[in-house]
């Protein structure tokens, strides 16, 4: 009956506060509203116009300045972060490290870099893109023209290797098959080298590309170096090396626009070794032109509490313990 008030029933704008249910309130549509929900430990739906990127505290751009593109989490990721905050706000390390794990950071057992979550809107005319392998090679063609540096046959082999995984195979296994770099060594934090099995094409691509943007170079110079200096077979391994070195497409990258990690998914109440490969995929990820934080129309910066390095057993034993 119209106008009937049901005492004790939840209102249309009620908010989930335990992180276990889906958001029911009005969607957060500005960065300021997102921060308010974060601070109040409220679970809210998030408008698709909002994006999130994690970065080192004090950084002045979304990604270090040499990167041509920044990686960004979608509004669905931002909703999941609110659930983490609501559920584990009294255990803040599970929130901060959980966000980084959901993004796809490796090496989190000892991660000590102070890290923030930037929530923002995009400048007019800027669109986020799905970071599929095909997207990367189209962007490179647009920037450099037809260079023949990325042969179609090699692109095909790379895509097929990642798209035909068996039920128990994951993207780290695909990376190992393509590059030769041993899974156990990568997950232990070792750098690519011949000592851990990385093949000639992959290592040759890294050497030809030169320094990473993490080391002060630029993505554009890195790709240009690969295109002109690489003398080996331009196979799937070489192309994977260029993306790895020049644009932070690490061994956890899926190539399909979804996140992944080998750690326990924070939202699956089982240890990591009892979670399926499918359960360890996380949220949607995008790429967009890297930008100074001051160039973003609207933004907020949320410091993440990472707790104490070396005291993060939940990465393996699970979050629900």
PDB file of C-alpha atoms in Angstrom:
ATOM      1  CA  UNK A   1       0.000   0.000   0.000  1.00  0.00           C
ATOM      2  CA  UNK A   2       1.384   3.400  -0.976  1.00  0.00           C
ATOM      3  CA  UNK A   3       2.540   5.502   1.955  1.00  0.00           C
ATOM      4  CA  UNK A   4       2.603   2.582   4.423  1.00  0.00           C
ATOM      5  CA  UNK A   5       5.529   2.893   6.854  1.00  0.00           C
ATOM      6  CA  UNK A   6       6.918  -0.461   7.977  1.00  0.00           C
ATOM      7  CA  UNK A   7       8.485   0.127  11.358  1.00  0.00           C
ATOM      8  CA  UNK A   8      11.721  -1.784  11.839  1.00  0.00           C
ATOM      9  CA  UNK A   9      12.275  -2.396   8.129  1.00  0.00           C
ATOM     10  CA  UNK A  10      15.508  -1.078   6.595  1.00  0.00           C
ATOM     11  CA  UNK A  11      15.211   2.169   4.703  1.00  0.00           C
ATOM     12  CA  UNK A  12      15.915   2.387   0.993  1.00  0.00           C
ATOM     13  CA  UNK A  13      19.175   4.146   1.828  1.00  0.00           C
ATOM     14  CA  UNK A  14      20.395   1.723   4.490  1.00  0.00           C
ATOM     15  CA  UNK A  15      24.099   0.900   4.353  1.00  0.00           C
ATOM     16  CA  UNK A  16      25.859  -2.402   4.946  1.00  0.00           C
ATOM     17  CA  UNK A  17      28.405  -1.978   7.739  1.00  0.00           C
ATOM     18  CA  UNK A  18      29.919  -5.434   8.160  1.00  0.00           C
ATOM     19  CA  UNK A  19      31.362  -5.839   4.679  1.00  0.00           C
ATOM     20  CA  UNK A  20      29.425  -9.050   4.074  1.00  0.00           C
ATOM     21  CA  UNK A  21      26.549  -7.859   1.916  1.00  0.00           C
ATOM     22  CA  UNK A  22      26.090  -5.890  -1.244  1.00  0.00           C
ATOM     23  CA  UNK A  23      25.784  -2.118  -0.921  1.00  0.00           C
ATOM     24  CA  UNK A  24      22.226  -0.868  -0.744  1.00  0.00           C
ATOM     25  CA  UNK A  25      22.588   2.887  -0.327  1.00  0.00           C
ATOM     26  CA  UNK A  26      22.904   5.594  -2.982  1.00  0.00           C
ATOM     27  CA  UNK A  27      26.063   5.297  -5.034  1.00  0.00           C
ATOM     28  CA  UNK A  28      29.140   7.297  -4.132  1.00  0.00           C
ATOM     29  CA  UNK A  29      29.770   9.645  -7.050  1.00  0.00           C
ATOM     30  CA  UNK A  30      32.609  11.922  -5.897  1.00  0.00           C
ATOM     31  CA  UNK A  31      36.015  11.261  -4.349  1.00  0.00           C
ATOM     32  CA  UNK A  32      34.974  13.217  -1.251  1.00  0.00           C
ATOM     33  CA  UNK A  33      31.924  10.982  -0.794  1.00  0.00           C
ATOM     34  CA  UNK A  34      34.157   7.944  -1.169  1.00  0.00           C
ATOM     35  CA  UNK A  35      36.498   9.139   1.571  1.00  0.00           C
ATOM     36  CA  UNK A  36      33.521   9.821   3.838  1.00  0.00           C
ATOM     37  CA  UNK A  37      32.264   6.260   3.295  1.00  0.00           C
ATOM     38  CA  UNK A  38      35.776   4.917   3.936  1.00  0.00           C
ATOM     39  CA  UNK A  39      36.117   6.830   7.187  1.00  0.00           C
ATOM     40  CA  UNK A  40      32.634   5.774   8.330  1.00  0.00           C
ATOM     41  CA  UNK A  41      33.312   2.129   7.354  1.00  0.00           C
ATOM     42  CA  UNK A  42      30.232   2.111   5.164  1.00  0.00           C
ATOM     43  CA  UNK A  43      29.755  -0.165   2.169  1.00  0.00           C
ATOM     44  CA  UNK A  44      28.380   1.809  -0.751  1.00  0.00           C
ATOM     45  CA  UNK A  45      28.046   1.242  -4.461  1.00  0.00           C
ATOM     46  CA  UNK A  46      30.478   3.406  -6.424  1.00  0.00           C
ATOM     47  CA  UNK A  47      29.743   5.260  -9.645  1.00  0.00           C
ATOM     48  CA  UNK A  48      31.732   4.069 -12.692  1.00  0.00           C
ATOM     49  CA  UNK A  49      33.152   7.585 -13.120  1.00  0.00           C
ATOM     50  CA  UNK A  50      35.478   6.969 -10.138  1.00  0.00           C
ATOM     51  CA  UNK A  51      38.831   5.193 -10.389  1.00  0.00           C
ATOM     52  CA  UNK A  52      41.464   4.188  -7.870  1.00  0.00           C
ATOM     53  CA  UNK A  53      45.248   3.889  -8.125  1.00  0.00           C
ATOM     54  CA  UNK A  54      47.704   3.007  -5.362  1.00  0.00           C
ATOM     55  CA  UNK A  55      50.993   4.895  -5.252  1.00  0.00           C
ATOM     56  CA  UNK A  56      53.918   5.647  -2.970  1.00  0.00           C
ATOM     57  CA  UNK A  57      53.253   8.407  -0.465  1.00  0.00           C
ATOM     58  CA  UNK A  58      54.570  11.726  -1.705  1.00  0.00           C
ATOM     59  CA  UNK A  59      54.350  10.787  -5.370  1.00  0.00           C
ATOM     60  CA  UNK A  60      53.050  13.645  -7.514  1.00  0.00           C
ATOM     61  CA  UNK A  61      51.585  11.602 -10.386  1.00  0.00           C
ATOM     62  CA  UNK A  62      49.403   8.509 -10.565  1.00  0.00           C
ATOM     63  CA  UNK A  63      52.390   6.420 -11.633  1.00  0.00           C
ATOM     64  CA  UNK A  64      56.083   7.367 -11.516  1.00  0.00           C
ATOM     65  CA  UNK A  65      56.587  10.170 -13.995  1.00  0.00           C
ATOM     66  CA  UNK A  66      58.323   8.144 -16.720  1.00  0.00           C
ATOM     67  CA  UNK A  67      55.367   5.857 -17.324  1.00  0.00           C
ATOM     68  CA  UNK A  68      53.223   6.663 -20.358  1.00  0.00           C
ATOM     69  CA  UNK A  69      50.207   4.915 -18.844  1.00  0.00           C
ATOM     70  CA  UNK A  70      48.986   4.406 -15.296  1.00  0.00           C
ATOM     71  CA  UNK A  71      47.128   1.345 -14.067  1.00  0.00           C
ATOM     72  CA  UNK A  72      43.757   2.040 -12.477  1.00  0.00           C
ATOM     73  CA  UNK A  73      41.222   0.020 -10.533  1.00  0.00           C
ATOM     74  CA  UNK A  74      37.564   0.244 -11.470  1.00  0.00           C
ATOM     75  CA  UNK A  75      34.573   1.346  -9.413  1.00  0.00           C
ATOM     76  CA  UNK A  76      33.931  -2.321  -8.621  1.00  0.00           C
ATOM     77  CA  UNK A  77      37.386  -2.497  -7.042  1.00  0.00           C
ATOM     78  CA  UNK A  78      36.613   0.608  -5.009  1.00  0.00           C
ATOM     79  CA  UNK A  79      33.445  -1.077  -3.745  1.00  0.00           C
ATOM     80  CA  UNK A  80      35.493  -4.075  -2.648  1.00  0.00           C
ATOM     81  CA  UNK A  81      37.913  -1.824  -0.775  1.00  0.00           C
ATOM     82  CA  UNK A  82      34.982  -0.359   1.162  1.00  0.00           C
ATOM     83  CA  UNK A  83      33.942  -3.899   2.074  1.00  0.00           C
ATOM     84  CA  UNK A  84      37.462  -4.616   3.334  1.00  0.00           C
ATOM     85  CA  UNK A  85      37.402  -1.450   5.401  1.00  0.00           C
ATOM     86  CA  UNK A  86      33.976  -2.275   6.859  1.00  0.00           C
ATOM     87  CA  UNK A  87      34.901  -5.857   7.661  1.00  0.00           C
ATOM     88  CA  UNK A  88      38.468  -5.434   8.928  1.00  0.00           C
ATOM     89  CA  UNK A  89      38.641  -1.833  10.097  1.00  0.00           C
ATOM     90  CA  UNK A  90      39.750  -3.072  13.526  1.00  0.00           C
ATOM     91  CA  UNK A  91      42.610  -4.984  11.847  1.00  0.00           C
ATOM     92  CA  UNK A  92      43.920  -2.226   9.575  1.00  0.00           C
ATOM     93  CA  UNK A  93      46.787  -4.229   8.069  1.00  0.00           C
ATOM     94  CA  UNK A  94      44.228  -6.574   6.518  1.00  0.00           C
ATOM     95  CA  UNK A  95      42.673  -3.532   4.869  1.00  0.00           C
ATOM     96  CA  UNK A  96      45.841  -1.882   3.571  1.00  0.00           C
ATOM     97  CA  UNK A  97      47.624  -5.059   2.502  1.00  0.00           C
ATOM     98  CA  UNK A  98      44.320  -6.467   1.255  1.00  0.00           C
ATOM     99  CA  UNK A  99      43.956  -3.512  -1.115  1.00  0.00           C
ATOM    100  CA  UNK A 100      47.496  -4.005  -2.449  1.00  0.00           C
ATOM    101  CA  UNK A 101      46.950  -7.739  -2.848  1.00  0.00           C
ATOM    102  CA  UNK A 102      43.683  -7.128  -4.690  1.00  0.00           C
ATOM    103  CA  UNK A 103      45.495  -4.711  -7.012  1.00  0.00           C
ATOM    104  CA  UNK A 104      48.097  -7.387  -7.778  1.00  0.00           C
ATOM    105  CA  UNK A 105      51.233  -6.510  -5.807  1.00  0.00           C
ATOM    106  CA  UNK A 106      53.766  -9.322  -5.312  1.00  0.00           C
ATOM    107  CA  UNK A 107      56.235  -9.388  -2.422  1.00  0.00           C
ATOM    108  CA  UNK A 108      53.766  -8.210   0.199  1.00  0.00           C
ATOM    109  CA  UNK A 109      55.138 -10.245   3.107  1.00  0.00           C
ATOM    110  CA  UNK A 110      57.827  -7.593   3.597  1.00  0.00           C
ATOM    111  CA  UNK A 111      56.364  -4.611   1.743  1.00  0.00           C
ATOM    112  CA  UNK A 112      57.358  -1.469   3.663  1.00  0.00           C
ATOM    113  CA  UNK A 113      56.866   1.426   1.228  1.00  0.00           C
ATOM    114  CA  UNK A 114      54.253   3.846   2.640  1.00  0.00           C
ATOM    115  CA  UNK A 115      51.415   3.631   0.135  1.00  0.00           C
ATOM    116  CA  UNK A 116      48.249   5.630  -0.516  1.00  0.00           C
ATOM    117  CA  UNK A 117      45.046   4.982  -2.409  1.00  0.00           C
ATOM    118  CA  UNK A 118      44.170   7.795  -4.810  1.00  0.00           C
ATOM    119  CA  UNK A 119      40.472   8.017  -5.719  1.00  0.00           C
ATOM    120  CA  UNK A 120      39.737  10.353  -8.606  1.00  0.00           C
ATOM    121  CA  UNK A 121      37.776  11.361 -11.670  1.00  0.00           C
ATOM    122  CA  UNK A 122      39.235  11.624 -15.161  1.00  0.00           C
ATOM    123  CA  UNK A 123      39.913  14.820 -17.102  1.00  0.00           C
ATOM    124  CA  UNK A 124      37.475  15.628 -19.891  1.00  0.00           C
ATOM    125  CA  UNK A 125      38.113  13.547 -22.995  1.00  0.00           C
ATOM    126  CA  UNK A 126      40.244  10.923 -21.218  1.00  0.00           C
ATOM    127  CA  UNK A 127      38.965   7.361 -21.403  1.00  0.00           C
ATOM    128  CA  UNK A 128      40.158   4.310 -19.547  1.00  0.00           C
ATOM    129  CA  UNK A 129      41.021   1.275 -21.673  1.00  0.00           C
ATOM    130  CA  UNK A 130      41.084  -2.452 -20.956  1.00  0.00           C
ATOM    131  CA  UNK A 131      44.758  -3.556 -20.845  1.00  0.00           C
ATOM    132  CA  UNK A 132      44.394  -6.600 -23.072  1.00  0.00           C
ATOM    133  CA  UNK A 133      47.547  -7.526 -24.960  1.00  0.00           C
ATOM    134  CA  UNK A 134      45.844  -6.452 -28.197  1.00  0.00           C
ATOM    135  CA  UNK A 135      45.193  -3.017 -26.689  1.00  0.00           C
ATOM    136  CA  UNK A 136      48.877  -2.531 -25.896  1.00  0.00           C
ATOM    137  CA  UNK A 137      49.984  -3.361 -29.422  1.00  0.00           C
ATOM    138  CA  UNK A 138      47.342  -1.065 -30.923  1.00  0.00           C
ATOM    139  CA  UNK A 139      48.536   1.772 -28.673  1.00  0.00           C
ATOM    140  CA  UNK A 140      52.133   1.126 -29.712  1.00  0.00           C
ATOM    141  CA  UNK A 141      51.142   1.212 -33.383  1.00  0.00           C
ATOM    142  CA  UNK A 142      49.355   4.512 -32.774  1.00  0.00           C
ATOM    143  CA  UNK A 143      52.389   6.026 -31.051  1.00  0.00           C
ATOM    144  CA  UNK A 144      55.179   4.696 -33.264  1.00  0.00           C
ATOM    145  CA  UNK A 145      53.482   3.712 -36.511  1.00  0.00           C
ATOM    146  CA  UNK A 146      53.893   0.331 -38.186  1.00  0.00           C
ATOM    147  CA  UNK A 147      57.386  -0.648 -37.030  1.00  0.00           C
ATOM    148  CA  UNK A 148      57.184  -4.425 -37.538  1.00  0.00           C
ATOM    149  CA  UNK A 149      58.563  -4.674 -34.010  1.00  0.00           C
ATOM    150  CA  UNK A 150      55.509  -6.600 -32.816  1.00  0.00           C
ATOM    151  CA  UNK A 151      54.725  -9.276 -35.433  1.00  0.00           C
ATOM    152  CA  UNK A 152      51.150 -10.499 -35.574  1.00  0.00           C
ATOM    153  CA  UNK A 153      52.257 -14.128 -35.221  1.00  0.00           C
ATOM    154  CA  UNK A 154      54.037 -13.303 -31.953  1.00  0.00           C
ATOM    155  CA  UNK A 155      51.013 -11.361 -30.700  1.00  0.00           C
ATOM    156  CA  UNK A 156      48.836 -14.374 -31.516  1.00  0.00           C
ATOM    157  CA  UNK A 157      51.141 -16.775 -29.677  1.00  0.00           C
ATOM    158  CA  UNK A 158      51.167 -14.523 -26.624  1.00  0.00           C
ATOM    159  CA  UNK A 159      47.383 -14.203 -26.509  1.00  0.00           C
ATOM    160  CA  UNK A 160      46.840 -17.930 -27.079  1.00  0.00           C
ATOM    161  CA  UNK A 161      49.242 -18.852 -24.265  1.00  0.00           C
ATOM    162  CA  UNK A 162      47.205 -16.796 -21.802  1.00  0.00           C
ATOM    163  CA  UNK A 163      43.783 -17.745 -23.138  1.00  0.00           C
ATOM    164  CA  UNK A 164      44.200 -21.530 -23.108  1.00  0.00           C
ATOM    165  CA  UNK A 165      45.073 -22.162 -19.485  1.00  0.00           C
ATOM    166  CA  UNK A 166      43.902 -25.418 -17.965  1.00  0.00           C
ATOM    167  CA  UNK A 167      41.673 -25.338 -14.891  1.00  0.00           C
ATOM    168  CA  UNK A 168      44.602 -25.451 -12.452  1.00  0.00           C
ATOM    169  CA  UNK A 169      46.979 -23.256 -14.465  1.00  0.00           C
ATOM    170  CA  UNK A 170      47.359 -19.554 -13.753  1.00  0.00           C
ATOM    171  CA  UNK A 171      48.952 -16.523 -15.364  1.00  0.00           C
ATOM    172  CA  UNK A 172      52.225 -17.027 -13.498  1.00  0.00           C
ATOM    173  CA  UNK A 173      52.418 -20.411 -15.188  1.00  0.00           C
ATOM    174  CA  UNK A 174      51.688 -18.783 -18.544  1.00  0.00           C
ATOM    175  CA  UNK A 175      54.476 -16.278 -17.910  1.00  0.00           C
ATOM    176  CA  UNK A 176      56.852 -19.137 -17.073  1.00  0.00           C
ATOM    177  CA  UNK A 177      55.932 -21.047 -20.235  1.00  0.00           C
ATOM    178  CA  UNK A 178      56.530 -18.013 -22.432  1.00  0.00           C
ATOM    179  CA  UNK A 179      59.640 -16.556 -20.790  1.00  0.00           C
ATOM    180  CA  UNK A 180      61.200 -19.578 -19.085  1.00  0.00           C
ATOM    181  CA  UNK A 181      61.491 -17.663 -15.786  1.00  0.00           C
ATOM    182  CA  UNK A 182      60.763 -20.103 -12.966  1.00  0.00           C
ATOM    183  CA  UNK A 183      57.574 -19.534 -11.037  1.00  0.00           C
ATOM    184  CA  UNK A 184      59.049 -20.294  -7.615  1.00  0.00           C
ATOM    185  CA  UNK A 185      61.894 -17.835  -8.129  1.00  0.00           C
ATOM    186  CA  UNK A 186      59.603 -15.049  -9.318  1.00  0.00           C
ATOM    187  CA  UNK A 187      57.266 -15.492  -6.355  1.00  0.00           C
ATOM    188  CA  UNK A 188      60.295 -15.463  -4.046  1.00  0.00           C
ATOM    189  CA  UNK A 189      61.175 -12.006  -5.366  1.00  0.00           C
ATOM    190  CA  UNK A 190      64.110 -12.877  -7.616  1.00  0.00           C
ATOM    191  CA  UNK A 191      64.757 -10.642 -10.611  1.00  0.00           C
ATOM    192  CA  UNK A 192      64.630 -12.129 -14.126  1.00  0.00           C
ATOM    193  CA  UNK A 193      67.929 -13.727 -15.089  1.00  0.00           C
ATOM    194  CA  UNK A 194      69.386 -16.750 -16.824  1.00  0.00           C
ATOM    195  CA  UNK A 195      69.949 -18.245 -13.362  1.00  0.00           C
ATOM    196  CA  UNK A 196      66.199 -18.609 -12.837  1.00  0.00           C
ATOM    197  CA  UNK A 197      65.642 -19.995 -16.325  1.00  0.00           C
ATOM    198  CA  UNK A 198      64.599 -16.886 -18.278  1.00  0.00           C
ATOM    199  CA  UNK A 199      65.126 -17.503 -21.975  1.00  0.00           C
ATOM    200  CA  UNK A 200      67.263 -15.597 -24.453  1.00  0.00           C
ATOM    201  CA  UNK A 201      64.413 -13.736 -26.144  1.00  0.00           C
ATOM    202  CA  UNK A 202      63.009 -12.395 -22.889  1.00  0.00           C
ATOM    203  CA  UNK A 203      66.367 -11.325 -21.468  1.00  0.00           C
ATOM    204  CA  UNK A 204      67.407  -9.877 -24.813  1.00  0.00           C
ATOM    205  CA  UNK A 205      64.250  -7.765 -24.887  1.00  0.00           C
ATOM    206  CA  UNK A 206      64.938  -6.432 -21.386  1.00  0.00           C
ATOM    207  CA  UNK A 207      68.510  -5.553 -22.312  1.00  0.00           C
ATOM    208  CA  UNK A 208      67.538  -3.870 -25.574  1.00  0.00           C
ATOM    209  CA  UNK A 209      64.751  -1.844 -23.946  1.00  0.00           C
ATOM    210  CA  UNK A 210      67.131  -0.461 -21.351  1.00  0.00           C
ATOM    211  CA  UNK A 211      66.140   1.012 -18.000  1.00  0.00           C
ATOM    212  CA  UNK A 212      62.569   0.768 -16.771  1.00  0.00           C
ATOM    213  CA  UNK A 213      60.564   3.908 -15.976  1.00  0.00           C
ATOM    214  CA  UNK A 214      60.965   2.811 -12.357  1.00  0.00           C
ATOM    215  CA  UNK A 215      64.668   3.576 -12.843  1.00  0.00           C
ATOM    216  CA  UNK A 216      64.194   7.022 -14.332  1.00  0.00           C
ATOM    217  CA  UNK A 217      63.614   6.175 -18.000  1.00  0.00           C
ATOM    218  CA  UNK A 218      60.382   6.709 -19.935  1.00  0.00           C
ATOM    219  CA  UNK A 219      57.982   4.182 -21.397  1.00  0.00           C
ATOM    220  CA  UNK A 220      58.297   5.814 -24.816  1.00  0.00           C
ATOM    221  CA  UNK A 221      62.103   5.611 -24.816  1.00  0.00           C
ATOM    222  CA  UNK A 222      61.967   2.056 -23.485  1.00  0.00           C
ATOM    223  CA  UNK A 223      59.663   0.844 -26.273  1.00  0.00           C
ATOM    224  CA  UNK A 224      61.639   2.799 -28.885  1.00  0.00           C
ATOM    225  CA  UNK A 225      64.841   1.123 -27.686  1.00  0.00           C
ATOM    226  CA  UNK A 226      63.255  -2.306 -27.967  1.00  0.00           C
ATOM    227  CA  UNK A 227      62.006  -1.560 -31.463  1.00  0.00           C
ATOM    228  CA  UNK A 228      65.390  -0.413 -32.795  1.00  0.00           C
ATOM    229  CA  UNK A 229      67.953  -2.311 -30.717  1.00  0.00           C
ATOM    230  CA  UNK A 230      66.522  -5.782 -30.271  1.00  0.00           C
ATOM    231  CA  UNK A 231      68.218  -8.255 -32.626  1.00  0.00           C
ATOM    232  CA  UNK A 232      66.748 -11.589 -31.536  1.00  0.00           C
ATOM    233  CA  UNK A 233      63.643 -13.461 -32.604  1.00  0.00           C
ATOM    234  CA  UNK A 234      60.589 -11.248 -32.249  1.00  0.00           C
ATOM    235  CA  UNK A 235      58.549 -13.973 -30.631  1.00  0.00           C
ATOM    236  CA  UNK A 236      55.984 -13.989 -27.819  1.00  0.00           C
ATOM    237  CA  UNK A 237      58.730 -14.000 -25.194  1.00  0.00           C
ATOM    238  CA  UNK A 238      60.373 -10.874 -26.614  1.00  0.00           C
ATOM    239  CA  UNK A 239      57.062  -9.023 -26.789  1.00  0.00           C
ATOM    240  CA  UNK A 240      56.260 -10.048 -23.229  1.00  0.00           C
ATOM    241  CA  UNK A 241      59.654  -8.703 -22.182  1.00  0.00           C
ATOM    242  CA  UNK A 242      58.946  -5.301 -23.721  1.00  0.00           C
ATOM    243  CA  UNK A 243      55.642  -4.972 -21.855  1.00  0.00           C
ATOM    244  CA  UNK A 244      57.276  -6.174 -18.636  1.00  0.00           C
ATOM    245  CA  UNK A 245      60.133  -3.684 -18.823  1.00  0.00           C
ATOM    246  CA  UNK A 246      58.441  -0.642 -20.291  1.00  0.00           C
ATOM    247  CA  UNK A 247      54.946  -0.545 -18.803  1.00  0.00           C
ATOM    248  CA  UNK A 248      54.935  -2.565 -15.550  1.00  0.00           C
ATOM    249  CA  UNK A 249      53.073  -5.576 -16.972  1.00  0.00           C
ATOM    250  CA  UNK A 250      54.574  -7.954 -14.415  1.00  0.00           C
ATOM    251  CA  UNK A 251      54.297 -11.705 -14.077  1.00  0.00           C
ATOM    252  CA  UNK A 252      50.916 -11.407 -12.308  1.00  0.00           C
ATOM    253  CA  UNK A 253      49.404  -9.460 -15.206  1.00  0.00           C
ATOM    254  CA  UNK A 254      46.554 -11.372 -16.842  1.00  0.00           C
ATOM    255  CA  UNK A 255      46.377  -9.607 -20.199  1.00  0.00           C
ATOM    256  CA  UNK A 256      42.562  -9.588 -20.062  1.00  0.00           C
ATOM    257  CA  UNK A 257      41.703  -6.671 -17.756  1.00  0.00           C
ATOM    258  CA  UNK A 258      41.250  -8.638 -14.530  1.00  0.00           C
ATOM    259  CA  UNK A 259      43.531  -8.569 -11.511  1.00  0.00           C
ATOM    260  CA  UNK A 260      45.190 -11.689 -10.108  1.00  0.00           C
ATOM    261  CA  UNK A 261      47.338 -12.718  -7.184  1.00  0.00           C
ATOM    262  CA  UNK A 262      48.674 -15.944  -5.728  1.00  0.00           C
ATOM    263  CA  UNK A 263      47.913 -14.726  -2.212  1.00  0.00           C
ATOM    264  CA  UNK A 264      44.619 -15.546  -0.530  1.00  0.00           C
ATOM    265  CA  UNK A 265      41.738 -13.567  -1.979  1.00  0.00           C
ATOM    266  CA  UNK A 266      40.523 -11.416   0.957  1.00  0.00           C
ATOM    267  CA  UNK A 267      36.899 -12.295   0.174  1.00  0.00           C
ATOM    268  CA  UNK A 268      37.297 -16.089   0.064  1.00  0.00           C
ATOM    269  CA  UNK A 269      37.399 -17.605   3.551  1.00  0.00           C
ATOM    270  CA  UNK A 270      40.010 -20.267   2.889  1.00  0.00           C
ATOM    271  CA  UNK A 271      43.823 -20.362   2.884  1.00  0.00           C
ATOM    272  CA  UNK A 272      45.539 -19.471  -0.374  1.00  0.00           C
ATOM    273  CA  UNK A 273      46.483 -23.083  -1.110  1.00  0.00           C
ATOM    274  CA  UNK A 274      42.819 -24.115  -0.833  1.00  0.00           C
ATOM    275  CA  UNK A 275      41.508 -21.407  -3.136  1.00  0.00           C
ATOM    276  CA  UNK A 276      41.030 -22.242  -6.786  1.00  0.00           C
ATOM    277  CA  UNK A 277      42.796 -20.334  -9.539  1.00  0.00           C
ATOM    278  CA  UNK A 278      39.469 -18.791 -10.501  1.00  0.00           C
ATOM    279  CA  UNK A 279      38.916 -17.560  -6.937  1.00  0.00           C
ATOM    280  CA  UNK A 280      42.265 -15.757  -6.937  1.00  0.00           C
ATOM    281  CA  UNK A 281      41.265 -13.500  -9.821  1.00  0.00           C
ATOM    282  CA  UNK A 282      40.216 -10.150  -8.386  1.00  0.00           C
ATOM    283  CA  UNK A 283      38.642  -7.018  -9.884  1.00  0.00           C
ATOM    284  CA  UNK A 284      38.603  -5.076 -13.124  1.00  0.00           C
ATOM    285  CA  UNK A 285      41.652  -3.047 -14.103  1.00  0.00           C
ATOM    286  CA  UNK A 286      42.212  -0.360 -16.708  1.00  0.00           C
ATOM    287  CA  UNK A 287      44.986   1.774 -18.128  1.00  0.00           C
ATOM    288  CA  UNK A 288      44.810   5.498 -18.744  1.00  0.00           C
ATOM    289  CA  UNK A 289      47.315   8.232 -19.597  1.00  0.00           C
ATOM    290  CA  UNK A 290      49.561   8.934 -16.632  1.00  0.00           C
ATOM    291  CA  UNK A 291      48.829  12.324 -15.103  1.00  0.00           C
ATOM    292  CA  UNK A 292      49.952  14.678 -12.390  1.00  0.00           C
ATOM    293  CA  UNK A 293      47.650  14.463  -9.403  1.00  0.00           C
ATOM    294  CA  UNK A 294      47.065  18.198  -9.675  1.00  0.00           C
ATOM    295  CA  UNK A 295      45.712  17.691 -13.218  1.00  0.00           C
ATOM    296  CA  UNK A 296      42.867  15.466 -12.020  1.00  0.00           C
ATOM    297  CA  UNK A 297      39.506  17.272 -11.786  1.00  0.00           C
ATOM    298  CA  UNK A 298      38.678  15.800  -8.380  1.00  0.00           C
ATOM    299  CA  UNK A 299      40.619  13.492  -6.095  1.00  0.00           C
ATOM    300  CA  UNK A 300      41.253  12.351  -2.535  1.00  0.00           C
ATOM    301  CA  UNK A 301      44.289  10.645  -1.077  1.00  0.00           C
ATOM    302  CA  UNK A 302      43.717   7.860   1.460  1.00  0.00           C
ATOM    303  CA  UNK A 303      46.790   6.604   3.383  1.00  0.00           C
ATOM    304  CA  UNK A 304      46.822   2.827   3.796  1.00  0.00           C
ATOM    305  CA  UNK A 305      47.825   1.274   7.117  1.00  0.00           C
ATOM    306  CA  UNK A 306      50.098  -1.626   6.165  1.00  0.00           C
ATOM    307  CA  UNK A 307      50.873  -2.899   9.644  1.00  0.00           C
ATOM    308  CA  UNK A 308      54.238  -4.515  10.330  1.00  0.00           C
ATOM    309  CA  UNK A 309      56.267  -6.238   7.594  1.00  0.00           C
ATOM    310  CA  UNK A 310      56.772  -9.915   8.350  1.00  0.00           C
ATOM    311  CA  UNK A 311      53.532 -10.138  10.348  1.00  0.00           C
ATOM    312  CA  UNK A 312      51.098 -10.838   7.528  1.00  0.00           C
ATOM    313  CA  UNK A 313      50.361 -14.539   7.800  1.00  0.00           C
ATOM    314  CA  UNK A 314      46.843 -13.875   6.510  1.00  0.00           C
ATOM    315  CA  UNK A 315      48.288 -13.556   2.998  1.00  0.00           C
ATOM    316  CA  UNK A 316      48.620 -17.345   3.053  1.00  0.00           C
ATOM    317  CA  UNK A 317      46.320 -18.522   5.857  1.00  0.00           C
ATOM    318  CA  UNK A 318      43.368 -16.373   4.760  1.00  0.00           C
ATOM    319  CA  UNK A 319      41.691 -13.242   6.056  1.00  0.00           C
ATOM    320  CA  UNK A 320      38.726 -14.742   7.887  1.00  0.00           C
ATOM    321  CA  UNK A 321      40.733 -16.375  10.679  1.00  0.00           C
TER     322      UNK A 321
END
